[in-house]
Coordinates of C-alpha atoms in Angstrom, one line a residue:
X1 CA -57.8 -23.7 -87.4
X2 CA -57.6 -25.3 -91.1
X3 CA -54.2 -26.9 -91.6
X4 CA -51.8 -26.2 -95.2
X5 CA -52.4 -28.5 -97.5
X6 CA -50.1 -32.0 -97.4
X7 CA -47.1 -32.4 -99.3
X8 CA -47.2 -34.5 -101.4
X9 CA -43.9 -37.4 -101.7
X10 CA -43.9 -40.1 -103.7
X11 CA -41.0 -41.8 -101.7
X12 CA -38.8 -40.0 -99.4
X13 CA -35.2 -40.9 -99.1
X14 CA -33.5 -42.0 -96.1
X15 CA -32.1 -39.0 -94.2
X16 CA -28.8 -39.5 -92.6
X17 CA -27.6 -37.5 -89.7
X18 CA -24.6 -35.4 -90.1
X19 CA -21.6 -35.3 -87.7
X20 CA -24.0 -33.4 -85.2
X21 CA -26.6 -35.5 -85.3
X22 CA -29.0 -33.6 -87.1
X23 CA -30.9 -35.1 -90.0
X24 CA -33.0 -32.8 -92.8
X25 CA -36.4 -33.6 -92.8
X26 CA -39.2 -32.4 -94.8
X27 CA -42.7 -30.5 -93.5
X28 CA -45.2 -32.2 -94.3
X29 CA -47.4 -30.1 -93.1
X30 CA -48.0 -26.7 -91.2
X31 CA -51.2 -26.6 -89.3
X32 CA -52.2 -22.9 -87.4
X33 CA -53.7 -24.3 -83.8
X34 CA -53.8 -20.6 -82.7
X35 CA -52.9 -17.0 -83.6
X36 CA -49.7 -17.7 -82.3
X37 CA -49.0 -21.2 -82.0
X38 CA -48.1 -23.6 -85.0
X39 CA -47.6 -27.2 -85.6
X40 CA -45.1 -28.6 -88.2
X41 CA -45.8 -32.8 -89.2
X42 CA -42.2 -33.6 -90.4
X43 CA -41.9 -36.4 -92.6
X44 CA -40.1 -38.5 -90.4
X45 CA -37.3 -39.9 -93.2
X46 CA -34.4 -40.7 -90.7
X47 CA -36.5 -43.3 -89.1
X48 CA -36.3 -41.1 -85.1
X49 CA -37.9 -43.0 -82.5
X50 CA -39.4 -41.3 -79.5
X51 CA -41.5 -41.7 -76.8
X52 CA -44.3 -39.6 -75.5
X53 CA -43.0 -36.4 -73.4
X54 CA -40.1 -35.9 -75.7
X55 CA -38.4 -33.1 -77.2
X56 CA -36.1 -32.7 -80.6
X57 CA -33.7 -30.0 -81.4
X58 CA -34.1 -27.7 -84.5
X59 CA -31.1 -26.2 -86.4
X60 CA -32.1 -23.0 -88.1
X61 CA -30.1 -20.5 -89.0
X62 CA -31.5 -17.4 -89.7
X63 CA -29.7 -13.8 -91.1
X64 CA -26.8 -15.9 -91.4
X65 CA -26.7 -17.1 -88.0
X66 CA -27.1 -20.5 -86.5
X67 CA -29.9 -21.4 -83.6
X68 CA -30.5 -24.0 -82.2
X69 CA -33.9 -24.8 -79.8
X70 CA -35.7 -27.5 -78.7
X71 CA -39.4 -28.3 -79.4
X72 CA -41.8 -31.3 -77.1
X73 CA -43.6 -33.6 -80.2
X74 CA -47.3 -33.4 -79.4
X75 CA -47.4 -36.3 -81.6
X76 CA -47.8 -39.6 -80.2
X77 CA -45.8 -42.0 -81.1
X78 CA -48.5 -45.2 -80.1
X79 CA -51.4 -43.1 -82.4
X80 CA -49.8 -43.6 -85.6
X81 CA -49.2 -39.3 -85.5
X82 CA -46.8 -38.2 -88.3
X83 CA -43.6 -36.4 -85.8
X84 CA -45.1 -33.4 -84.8
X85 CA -43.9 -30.7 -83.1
X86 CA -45.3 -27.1 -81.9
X87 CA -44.3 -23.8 -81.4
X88 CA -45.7 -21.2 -79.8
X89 CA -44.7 -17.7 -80.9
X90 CA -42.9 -15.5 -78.3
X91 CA -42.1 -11.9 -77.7
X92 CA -38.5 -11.8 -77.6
X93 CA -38.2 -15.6 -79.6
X94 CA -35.8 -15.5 -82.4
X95 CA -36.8 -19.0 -83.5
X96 CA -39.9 -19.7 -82.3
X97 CA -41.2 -16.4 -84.5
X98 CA -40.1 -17.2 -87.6
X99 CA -41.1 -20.4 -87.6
X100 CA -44.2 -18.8 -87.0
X101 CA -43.8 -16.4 -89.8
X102 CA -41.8 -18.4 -92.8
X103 CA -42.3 -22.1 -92.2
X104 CA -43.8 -23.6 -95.2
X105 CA -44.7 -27.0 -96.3
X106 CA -42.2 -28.6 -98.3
X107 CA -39.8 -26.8 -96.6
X108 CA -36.7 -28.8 -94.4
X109 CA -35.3 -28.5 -91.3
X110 CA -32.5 -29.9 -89.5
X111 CA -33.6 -32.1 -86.8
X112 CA -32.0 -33.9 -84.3
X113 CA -32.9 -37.4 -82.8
X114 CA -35.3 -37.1 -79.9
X115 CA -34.8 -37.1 -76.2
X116 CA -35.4 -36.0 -72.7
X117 CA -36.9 -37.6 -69.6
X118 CA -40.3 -36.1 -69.3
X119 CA -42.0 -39.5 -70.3
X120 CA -44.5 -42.0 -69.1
X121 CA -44.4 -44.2 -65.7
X122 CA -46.8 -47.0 -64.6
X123 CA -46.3 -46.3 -60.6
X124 CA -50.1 -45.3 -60.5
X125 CA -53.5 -46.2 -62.0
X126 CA -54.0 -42.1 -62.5
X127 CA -52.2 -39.4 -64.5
X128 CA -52.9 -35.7 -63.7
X129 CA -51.4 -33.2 -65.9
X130 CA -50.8 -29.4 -64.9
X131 CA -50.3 -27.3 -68.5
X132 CA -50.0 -23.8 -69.0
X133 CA -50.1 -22.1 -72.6
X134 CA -47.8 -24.1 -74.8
X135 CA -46.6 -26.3 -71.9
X136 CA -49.8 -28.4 -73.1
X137 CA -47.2 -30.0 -75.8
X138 CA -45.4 -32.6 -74.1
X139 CA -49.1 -33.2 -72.2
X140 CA -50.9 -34.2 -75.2
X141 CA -48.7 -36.6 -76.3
X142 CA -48.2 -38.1 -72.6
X143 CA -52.6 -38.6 -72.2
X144 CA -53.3 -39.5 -75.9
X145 CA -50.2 -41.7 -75.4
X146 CA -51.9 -43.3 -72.4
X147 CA -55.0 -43.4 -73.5
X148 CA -54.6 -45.4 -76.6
X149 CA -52.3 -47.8 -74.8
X150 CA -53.3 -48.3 -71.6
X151 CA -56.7 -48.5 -69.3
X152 CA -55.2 -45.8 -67.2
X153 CA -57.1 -43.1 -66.8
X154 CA -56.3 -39.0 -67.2
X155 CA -56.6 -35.8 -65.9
X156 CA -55.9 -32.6 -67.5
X157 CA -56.2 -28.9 -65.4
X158 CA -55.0 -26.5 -68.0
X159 CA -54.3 -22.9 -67.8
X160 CA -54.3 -19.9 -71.0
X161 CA -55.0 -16.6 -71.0
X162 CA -58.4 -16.6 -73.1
X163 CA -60.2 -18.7 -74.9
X164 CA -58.7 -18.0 -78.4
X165 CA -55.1 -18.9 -76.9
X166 CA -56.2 -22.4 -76.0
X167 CA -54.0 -24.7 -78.4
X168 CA -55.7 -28.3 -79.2
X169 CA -58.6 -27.4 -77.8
X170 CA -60.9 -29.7 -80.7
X171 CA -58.2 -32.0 -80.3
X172 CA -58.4 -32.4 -76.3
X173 CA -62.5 -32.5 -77.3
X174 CA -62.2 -35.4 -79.2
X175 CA -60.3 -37.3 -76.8
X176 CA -62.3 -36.4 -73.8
X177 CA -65.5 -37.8 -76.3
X178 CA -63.3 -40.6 -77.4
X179 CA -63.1 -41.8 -73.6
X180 CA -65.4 -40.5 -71.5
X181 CA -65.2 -42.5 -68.6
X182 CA -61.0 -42.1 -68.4
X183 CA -60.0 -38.5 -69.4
X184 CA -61.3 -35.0 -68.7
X185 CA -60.1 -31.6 -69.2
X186 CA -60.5 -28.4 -66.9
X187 CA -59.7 -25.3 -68.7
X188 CA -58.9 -22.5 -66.8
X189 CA -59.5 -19.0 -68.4
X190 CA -57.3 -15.9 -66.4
X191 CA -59.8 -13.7 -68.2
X192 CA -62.6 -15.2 -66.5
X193 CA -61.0 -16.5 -63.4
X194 CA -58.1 -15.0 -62.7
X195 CA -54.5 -16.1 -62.1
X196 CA -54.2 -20.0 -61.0
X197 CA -54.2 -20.0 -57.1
X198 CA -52.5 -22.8 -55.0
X199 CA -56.5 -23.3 -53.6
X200 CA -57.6 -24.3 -57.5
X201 CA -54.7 -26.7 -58.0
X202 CA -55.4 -28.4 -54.7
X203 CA -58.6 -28.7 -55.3
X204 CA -58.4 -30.7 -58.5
X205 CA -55.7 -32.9 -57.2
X206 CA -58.1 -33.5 -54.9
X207 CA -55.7 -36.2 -52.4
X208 CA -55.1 -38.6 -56.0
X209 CA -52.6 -41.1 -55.8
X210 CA -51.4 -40.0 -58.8
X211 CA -48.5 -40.3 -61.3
X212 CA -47.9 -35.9 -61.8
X213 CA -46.4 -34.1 -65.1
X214 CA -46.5 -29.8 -64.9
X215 CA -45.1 -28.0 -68.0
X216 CA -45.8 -24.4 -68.7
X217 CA -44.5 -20.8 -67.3
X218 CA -41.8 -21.0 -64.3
X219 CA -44.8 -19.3 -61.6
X220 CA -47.6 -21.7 -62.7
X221 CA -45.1 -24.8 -62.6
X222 CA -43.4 -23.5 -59.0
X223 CA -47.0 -23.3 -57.6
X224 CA -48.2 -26.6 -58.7
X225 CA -45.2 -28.1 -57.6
X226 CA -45.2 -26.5 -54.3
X227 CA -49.6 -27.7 -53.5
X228 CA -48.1 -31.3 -54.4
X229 CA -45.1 -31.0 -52.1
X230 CA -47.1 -29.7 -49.2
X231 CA -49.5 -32.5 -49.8
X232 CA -46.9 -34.9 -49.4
X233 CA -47.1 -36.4 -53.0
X234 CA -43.3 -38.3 -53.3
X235 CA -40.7 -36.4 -55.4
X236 CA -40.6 -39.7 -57.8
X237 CA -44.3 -38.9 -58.8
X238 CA -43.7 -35.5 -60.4
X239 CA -42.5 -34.9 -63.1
X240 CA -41.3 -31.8 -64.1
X241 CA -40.8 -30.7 -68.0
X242 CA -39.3 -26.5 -67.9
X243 CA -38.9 -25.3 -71.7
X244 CA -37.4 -21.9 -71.2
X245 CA -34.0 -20.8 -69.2
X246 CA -33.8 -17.3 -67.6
X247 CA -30.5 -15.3 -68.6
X248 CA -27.8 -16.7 -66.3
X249 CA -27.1 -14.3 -63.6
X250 CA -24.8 -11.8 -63.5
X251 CA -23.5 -13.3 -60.4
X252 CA -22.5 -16.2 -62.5
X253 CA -20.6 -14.0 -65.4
X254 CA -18.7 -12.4 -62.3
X255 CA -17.7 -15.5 -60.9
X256 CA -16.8 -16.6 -64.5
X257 CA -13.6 -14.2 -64.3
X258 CA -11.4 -15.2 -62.2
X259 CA -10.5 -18.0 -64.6
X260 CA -8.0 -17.8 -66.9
X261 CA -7.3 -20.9 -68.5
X262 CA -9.4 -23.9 -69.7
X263 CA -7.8 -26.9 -70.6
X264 CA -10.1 -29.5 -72.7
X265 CA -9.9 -33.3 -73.0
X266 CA -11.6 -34.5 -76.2
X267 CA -11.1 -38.5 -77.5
X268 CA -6.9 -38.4 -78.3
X269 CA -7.0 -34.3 -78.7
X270 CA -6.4 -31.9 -75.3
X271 CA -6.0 -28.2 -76.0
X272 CA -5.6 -25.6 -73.2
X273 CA -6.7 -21.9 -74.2
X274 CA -6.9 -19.0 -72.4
X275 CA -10.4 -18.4 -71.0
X276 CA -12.6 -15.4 -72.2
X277 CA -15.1 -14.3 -69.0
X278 CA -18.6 -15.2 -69.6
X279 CA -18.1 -18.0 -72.1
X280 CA -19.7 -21.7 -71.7
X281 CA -17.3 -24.7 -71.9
X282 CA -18.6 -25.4 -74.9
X283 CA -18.0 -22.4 -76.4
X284 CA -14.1 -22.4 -75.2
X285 CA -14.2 -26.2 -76.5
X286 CA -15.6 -24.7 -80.2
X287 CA -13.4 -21.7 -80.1
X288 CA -10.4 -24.4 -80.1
X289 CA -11.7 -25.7 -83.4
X290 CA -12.7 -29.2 -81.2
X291 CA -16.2 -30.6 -82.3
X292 CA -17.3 -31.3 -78.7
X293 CA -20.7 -32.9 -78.8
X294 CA -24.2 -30.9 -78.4
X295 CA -27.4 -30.8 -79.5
X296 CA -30.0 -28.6 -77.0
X297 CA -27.9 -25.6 -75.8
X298 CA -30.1 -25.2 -73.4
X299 CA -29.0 -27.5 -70.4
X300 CA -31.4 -30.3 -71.3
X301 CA -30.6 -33.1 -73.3
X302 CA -27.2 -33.7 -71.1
X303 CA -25.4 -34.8 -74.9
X304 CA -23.0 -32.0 -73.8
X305 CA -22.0 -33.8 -71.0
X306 CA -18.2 -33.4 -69.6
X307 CA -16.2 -34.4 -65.9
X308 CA -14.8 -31.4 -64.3
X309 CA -11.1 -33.2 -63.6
X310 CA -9.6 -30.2 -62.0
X311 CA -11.1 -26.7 -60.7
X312 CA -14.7 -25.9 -60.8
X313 CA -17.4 -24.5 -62.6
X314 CA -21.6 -23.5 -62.4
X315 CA -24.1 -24.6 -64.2
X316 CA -27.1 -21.7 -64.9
X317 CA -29.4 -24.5 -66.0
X318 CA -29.4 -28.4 -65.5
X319 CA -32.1 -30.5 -66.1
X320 CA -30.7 -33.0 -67.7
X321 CA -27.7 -34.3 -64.8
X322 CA -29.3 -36.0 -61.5
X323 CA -27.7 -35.0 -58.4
X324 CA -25.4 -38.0 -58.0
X325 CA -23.6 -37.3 -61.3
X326 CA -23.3 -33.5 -60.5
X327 CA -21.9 -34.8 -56.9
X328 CA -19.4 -36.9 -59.4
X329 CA -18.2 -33.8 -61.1
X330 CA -20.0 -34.2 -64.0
X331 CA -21.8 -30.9 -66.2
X332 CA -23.5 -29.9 -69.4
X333 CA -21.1 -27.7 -70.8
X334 CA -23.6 -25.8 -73.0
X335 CA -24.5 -24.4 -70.0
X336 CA -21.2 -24.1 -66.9
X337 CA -19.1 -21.4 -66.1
X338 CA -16.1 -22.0 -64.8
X339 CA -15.3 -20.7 -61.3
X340 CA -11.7 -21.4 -60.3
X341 CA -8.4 -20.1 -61.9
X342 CA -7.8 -22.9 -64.0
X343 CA -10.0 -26.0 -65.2
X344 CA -9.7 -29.1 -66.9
X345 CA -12.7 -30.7 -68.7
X346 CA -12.8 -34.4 -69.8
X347 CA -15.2 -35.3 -72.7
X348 CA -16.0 -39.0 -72.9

C-alpha cells in the first residue's frame, strides 16, 4: 500500500502534557497497510520514550463524546521509526473506524505517554512470536527491535484470514531478507488451511527453549498458550499482550447492586456518594467532580490504580495488577465493581 504524503514541519514545538497526561501530537503521516488496517507516524514533539511491545492511549472525541483506546507502536524504538502506531478497523469499533475513515495527515491527536509490560527479555537465545490479525503490532516492533540490537534470533508463526488481510507483510519480507540466517516468518492462511490447530502451533514451537510473546484474538492466544503450558514451557517465558476486553458480565453488574455507598480517598480530598449499580470506581470517583488518575480504561496500564481499604469489589479485566498486589487489595478502578454494601477506595 502507498503511504499519504509527509507533512511537512519546519520545527515542531515542544508538546506539553495536560493534567491527564495526554500531549497533542501531529500525524505525520497515514500509511494504508491493508483495506482495513492503518498506520499513523506521529511526530513525536513531547519527547515519549518507549520500548518495543508498548502501547499509547488515544483521546478522541468523536459526535461530541470522549474515547479513549489504546494502540501497540509497531515502531521500534532502536530503528530510528518515527512513533508509529496501527489500527485495524473493527465491526462494532467506534475509534478504531474512524480513524480508519477521517484520520488525515497534519491532523493531531491527543496522546498519552507509553506503557505496558509486553516488552523484551534476554532469558533465552530465541524469540518465537504467536500473531493473529492485528495482534502482529506489538510483534513487529519486539523482532525488528531484536534484530537490530541483538544477535538473538526470531521466529514469527502468524495467522489472518487471507492473504490481502496480512498487515506488514513487505515489511516482515524485508526483515526476513535483511537477516536471513536469524528471522523467519510462517504465514498461516484460514482460507487455505483452515483454523490454527493446537497440532500447527506445536509443531513450530517445535520443543525451543524459547523466550514466547502471543497477541491476537482471545481463541488463537488461549490455544497457543495452552500447547506451551502442556509442553511445560515456564509461565515467566510467555508473555501475553490481550488488546480487546469482553463486556463485563452480567453477573458482575448484579453483584454490583448491593452497594450503596462509595467513599473515595484522593491526596487531602475524601468524598463519599451514593453508589449507582453498574458504575466503575472511577466513574463514581469522576461523578464526585475528583480528577482520579487514568489513562487506558481498559484495565491495562494500572495508572488507575487504587487500595480497596474497606469492603470489596471485582475487577472484569486486569492485566495490568500481578497477583500479589491484587492479594494486597489493590485494583484498577477503570475497571472494579464494587461488591459489598459500602467501600472505601484509597488513591495514592
Amino acid at each position: 500500500m502507498n503511504p499519504a504524503p509527509r507533512v511537512l514541519l519546519d520545527e515542531a514545538a515542544p508538546a506539553v502534557p495536560d493534567a491527564d497526561g495526554f500531549a497533542s501530537l501531529v500525524v505525520e503521516r497515514v500509511i494504508r497497510e491493508t483495506g482495513d488496517a492503518v498506520s499513523l507516524e506521529l511526530l513525536n514533539a513531547a519527547g515519549f520514550r518507549y520500548e518495543a511491545g508498548q502501547y499509547v492511549t488515544l483521546r478522541v472525541t468523536i459526535d461530541g463524546q470522549e474515547h479513549r483506546r489504546c494502540y501497540s507502536m509497531s515502531s521500534s524504538p532502536a530503528a530510528g521509526d518515527s512513533l508509529r502506531v496501527t489500527v485495524k478497523r473493527d465491526r462494532d469499533g467506534v475509534v478504531s473506524n474512524w480513524l480508519n475513515d477521517h484520520a488525515r495527515a497534519g491532523d493531531r491527536l491527543d496522546v498519552a505517554a507509553p506503557d505496558g509490560r509486553f516488552t523484551l527479555t534476554e532469558t533465552a537465545d530465541e524469540l518465537v512470536a504467536f500473531a493473529g490479525g492485528s495482534g502482529i503490532t506489538p510483534v513487529l516492533s519486539l523482532i525488528h527491535t531484536v534484530l537490530v540490537t541483538t544477535d538473538r534470533r526470531a521466529r514469527l508463526f502468524y495467522a489472518n484470514r487471507n492473504a490481502d488481510s496480512i498487515i506488514f507483510r513487505a515489511a516482515l519480507a524485508e526483515l526476513a531478507a535483511a537477516w536471513p540466517d536469524r528471522f523467519t516468518a510462517h504465514h498461516h492462511l484460514d482460507d487455505q488451511s483452515g483454523v490454527v490447530t493446537p497440532e500447527q502451533i506445536r509443531d513450530f514451537t517445535n520443543g525451543s527453549a524459547a523466550e514466547y510473546y502471543i497477541c491476537g484474538p482471545a481463541p488463537f492466544m488461549d490455544a497457543a498458550e495452552s500447547v506451551l503450558q502442556t509442553a511445560g514451557v515456564p509461565g515467566a517465558r510467555v508473555h501475553l499482550e490481550r488488546f480487546s476486553v469482553e463486556p463485563g458480565p452480567i453477573s458482575a453488574i448484579a453483584e454490583s447492586a448491593v452497594c450503596e455507598e462509595v467513599t473515595i480517598q484522593l491526596g487531602r480530598k475524601t468524598i463519599t456518594t451514593a453508589y449507582r449499580p453498574g458504575t466503575t470506581l472511577l466513574q463514581c470517583a469522576r461523578s464526585t467532580g475528583l480528577r482520579a488518575p487514568s489513562s487506558c480504561e481498559v484495565g491495562s496500564c494500572g495508572t488507575c490504580m487504587a487500595r480497596i481499604d474497606e469492603g470489596s469489589a471485582r475487577m472484569l479485566n486486569n492485566d495490568a495488577l500481578d497477583e500479589d498486589e491484587v492479594a494486597e487489595g489493590w485494583v484498577v478502578t477503570c475497571q472494579s465493581l464494587p461488591t459489598s454494601r459500602t467501600v472505601r477506595v484509597v488513591y495514592e
